[in-house]
PDB file of C-alpha atoms in Angstrom:
ATOM      1  CA  GLN A   1     191.143  61.208 141.825  1.00  0.00           C
ATOM      2  CA  GLU A   2     191.697  60.174 138.236  1.00  0.00           C
ATOM      3  CA  TYR A   3     195.448  60.591 138.609  1.00  0.00           C
ATOM      4  CA  LEU A   4     195.450  58.300 141.640  1.00  0.00           C
ATOM      5  CA  LYS A   5     193.718  55.579 139.650  1.00  0.00           C
ATOM      6  CA  THR A   6     196.212  55.709 136.801  1.00  0.00           C
ATOM      7  CA  SER A   7     199.345  56.198 138.914  1.00  0.00           C
ATOM      8  CA  LYS A   8     198.861  53.105 141.095  1.00  0.00           C
ATOM      9  CA  ILE A   9     199.010  55.259 144.218  1.00  0.00           C
ATOM     10  CA  ILE A  10     196.940  53.832 147.029  1.00  0.00           C
ATOM     11  CA  LEU A  11     195.289  56.452 149.194  1.00  0.00           C
ATOM     12  CA  HIS A  12     194.917  55.433 152.848  1.00  0.00           C
ATOM     13  CA  HIS A  13     192.475  57.405 154.952  1.00  0.00           C
ATOM     14  CA  LEU A  14     193.802  57.909 158.453  1.00  0.00           C
ATOM     15  CA  PRO A  15     191.606  58.597 161.471  1.00  0.00           C
ATOM     16  CA  PRO A  16     191.645  62.107 162.937  1.00  0.00           C
ATOM     17  CA  TYR A  17     194.610  62.830 165.175  1.00  0.00           C
ATOM     18  CA  SER A  18     193.698  62.134 168.798  1.00  0.00           C
ATOM     19  CA  PRO A  19     196.639  62.804 171.120  1.00  0.00           C
ATOM     20  CA  ASN A  20     194.493  62.011 174.157  1.00  0.00           C
ATOM     21  CA  LEU A  21     194.256  58.398 172.944  1.00  0.00           C
ATOM     22  CA  ASN A  22     197.981  58.027 172.296  1.00  0.00           C
ATOM     23  CA  PRO A  23     200.009  56.949 175.365  1.00  0.00           C
ATOM     24  CA  ILE A  24     203.279  58.448 174.087  1.00  0.00           C
ATOM     25  CA  GLU A  25     201.624  61.870 173.859  1.00  0.00           C
ATOM     26  CA  ARG A  26     200.665  61.524 177.519  1.00  0.00           C
ATOM     27  CA  LEU A  27     204.291  60.778 178.375  1.00  0.00           C
ATOM     28  CA  TRP A  28     205.533  63.830 176.407  1.00  0.00           C
ATOM     29  CA  LYS A  29     202.988  66.028 178.202  1.00  0.00           C
ATOM     30  CA  TRP A  30     204.111  64.738 181.591  1.00  0.00           C
ATOM     31  CA  MET A  31     207.769  65.285 180.682  1.00  0.00           C
ATOM     32  CA  LYS A  32     207.006  68.878 179.687  1.00  0.00           C
ATOM     33  CA  GLU A  33     205.148  69.467 182.958  1.00  0.00           C
ATOM     34  CA  ARG A  34     208.060  68.129 185.023  1.00  0.00           C
ATOM     35  CA  VAL A  35     210.991  69.568 183.038  1.00  0.00           C
ATOM     36  CA  ILE A  36     209.919  72.546 180.942  1.00  0.00           C
ATOM     37  CA  TYR A  37     207.044  74.339 182.691  1.00  0.00           C
ATOM     38  CA  ASN A  38     208.213  77.249 184.879  1.00  0.00           C
ATOM     39  CA  SER A  39     211.845  76.497 184.055  1.00  0.00           C
ATOM     40  CA  TYR A  40     214.516  78.436 182.237  1.00  0.00           C
ATOM     41  CA  TYR A  41     217.677  76.815 180.958  1.00  0.00           C
ATOM     42  CA  GLU A  42     220.376  79.307 180.061  1.00  0.00           C
ATOM     43  CA  HIS A  43     222.357  76.710 178.144  1.00  0.00           C
ATOM     44  CA  PHE A  44     221.133  73.939 175.888  1.00  0.00           C
ATOM     45  CA  GLU A  45     223.329  71.443 177.766  1.00  0.00           C
ATOM     46  CA  ASP A  46     221.371  72.167 180.972  1.00  0.00           C
ATOM     47  CA  PHE A  47     218.085  71.606 179.142  1.00  0.00           C
ATOM     48  CA  LYS A  48     219.390  68.365 177.649  1.00  0.00           C
ATOM     49  CA  LYS A  49     220.540  67.134 181.074  1.00  0.00           C
ATOM     50  CA  ALA A  50     217.100  67.871 182.534  1.00  0.00           C
ATOM     51  CA  ILE A  51     215.360  65.890 179.787  1.00  0.00           C
ATOM     52  CA  PHE A  52     217.725  62.929 180.096  1.00  0.00           C
ATOM     53  CA  GLY A  53     217.464  63.153 183.888  1.00  0.00           C
ATOM     54  CA  PHE A  54     213.680  62.887 183.703  1.00  0.00           C
ATOM     55  CA  PHE A  55     213.868  59.697 181.668  1.00  0.00           C
ATOM     56  CA  GLU A  56     216.675  58.269 183.794  1.00  0.00           C
ATOM     57  CA  VAL A  57     214.658  58.741 186.983  1.00  0.00           C
ATOM     58  CA  LEU A  58     211.608  57.370 185.225  1.00  0.00           C
ATOM     59  CA  SER A  59     213.417  54.237 184.062  1.00  0.00           C
ATOM     60  CA  THR A  60     214.728  53.480 187.564  1.00  0.00           C
ATOM     61  CA  ALA A  61     211.519  54.315 189.452  1.00  0.00           C
ATOM     62  CA  ALA A  62     210.091  51.389 191.341  1.00  0.00           C
ATOM     63  CA  VAL A  63     206.591  50.420 190.296  1.00  0.00           C
ATOM     64  CA  GLU A  64     205.390  50.931 193.877  1.00  0.00           C
ATOM     65  CA  SER A  65     206.970  54.383 194.189  1.00  0.00           C
ATOM     66  CA  GLU A  66     204.975  57.596 193.918  1.00  0.00           C
ATOM     67  CA  LEU A  67     206.564  58.279 190.538  1.00  0.00           C
ATOM     68  CA  GLY A  68     205.755  54.772 189.316  1.00  0.00           C
ATOM     69  CA  GLN A  69     202.138  55.122 190.395  1.00  0.00           C
ATOM     70  CA  GLU A  70     201.839  58.514 188.710  1.00  0.00           C
ATOM     71  CA  LEU A  71     203.272  57.080 185.499  1.00  0.00           C
ATOM     72  CA  ARG A  72     200.790  54.209 185.542  1.00  0.00           C
ATOM     73  CA  SER A  73     197.836  56.516 186.133  1.00  0.00           C
ATOM     74  CA  ARG A  74     198.908  58.885 183.343  1.00  0.00           C
ATOM     75  CA  ILE A  75     199.666  56.222 180.762  1.00  0.00           C
ATOM     76  CA  ARG A  76     196.824  53.823 181.520  1.00  0.00           C
ATOM     77  CA  ASP A  77     193.916  54.032 179.153  1.00  0.00           C
ATOM     78  CA  LYS A  78     190.934  55.525 180.941  1.00  0.00           C
ATOM     79  CA  PHE A  79     188.352  55.637 178.216  1.00  0.00           C
ATOM     80  CA  ARG A  80     185.322  53.597 177.340  1.00  0.00           C
ATOM     81  CA  PRO A  81     184.079  52.589 173.903  1.00  0.00           C
ATOM     82  CA  ILE A  82     181.067  54.503 172.695  1.00  0.00           C
ATOM     83  CA  GLN A  83     178.314  52.266 171.491  1.00  0.00           C
ATOM     84  CA  ALA A  84     176.204  53.250 168.538  1.00  0.00           C
ATOM     85  CA  PRO A  85     172.526  53.806 169.294  1.00  0.00           C
ATOM     86  CA  PRO A  86     170.256  50.978 168.167  1.00  0.00           C
ATOM     87  CA  ALA A  87     168.992  51.327 164.600  1.00  0.00           C
ATOM     88  CA  ASN A  88     165.304  52.119 164.218  1.00  0.00           C
ATOM     89  CA  SER A  89     163.554  49.085 162.797  1.00  0.00           C
TER      90      SER A  89
END
C-alpha cells in the first residue's frame, strides 16, 4: 500500500467477474454449443471453417428467423436489479 502511494500508481477495484451478465460471454457459449459440443475436427482448417460458418450464418440470419429469435433470447438481458432492504430507523 505504501509503495502505491509513492509510485503514483492508481489502483482500480474491479467488480467480480460475472460472465452471466456479459452478453459476449453468452454469444461464446452459444457458439460452443453449436460448433464444438459433440464434434470432432480432424484438421484445424475444418474447425476454423465451422467457427467462421457459425458467424456467417449468424450475420445473415433474418431477425424473424428461428436463429434470429434464438439469438435475441440468448443475448437479451433477463435480469432484474436487486433492491437493498430498507434501513432500520
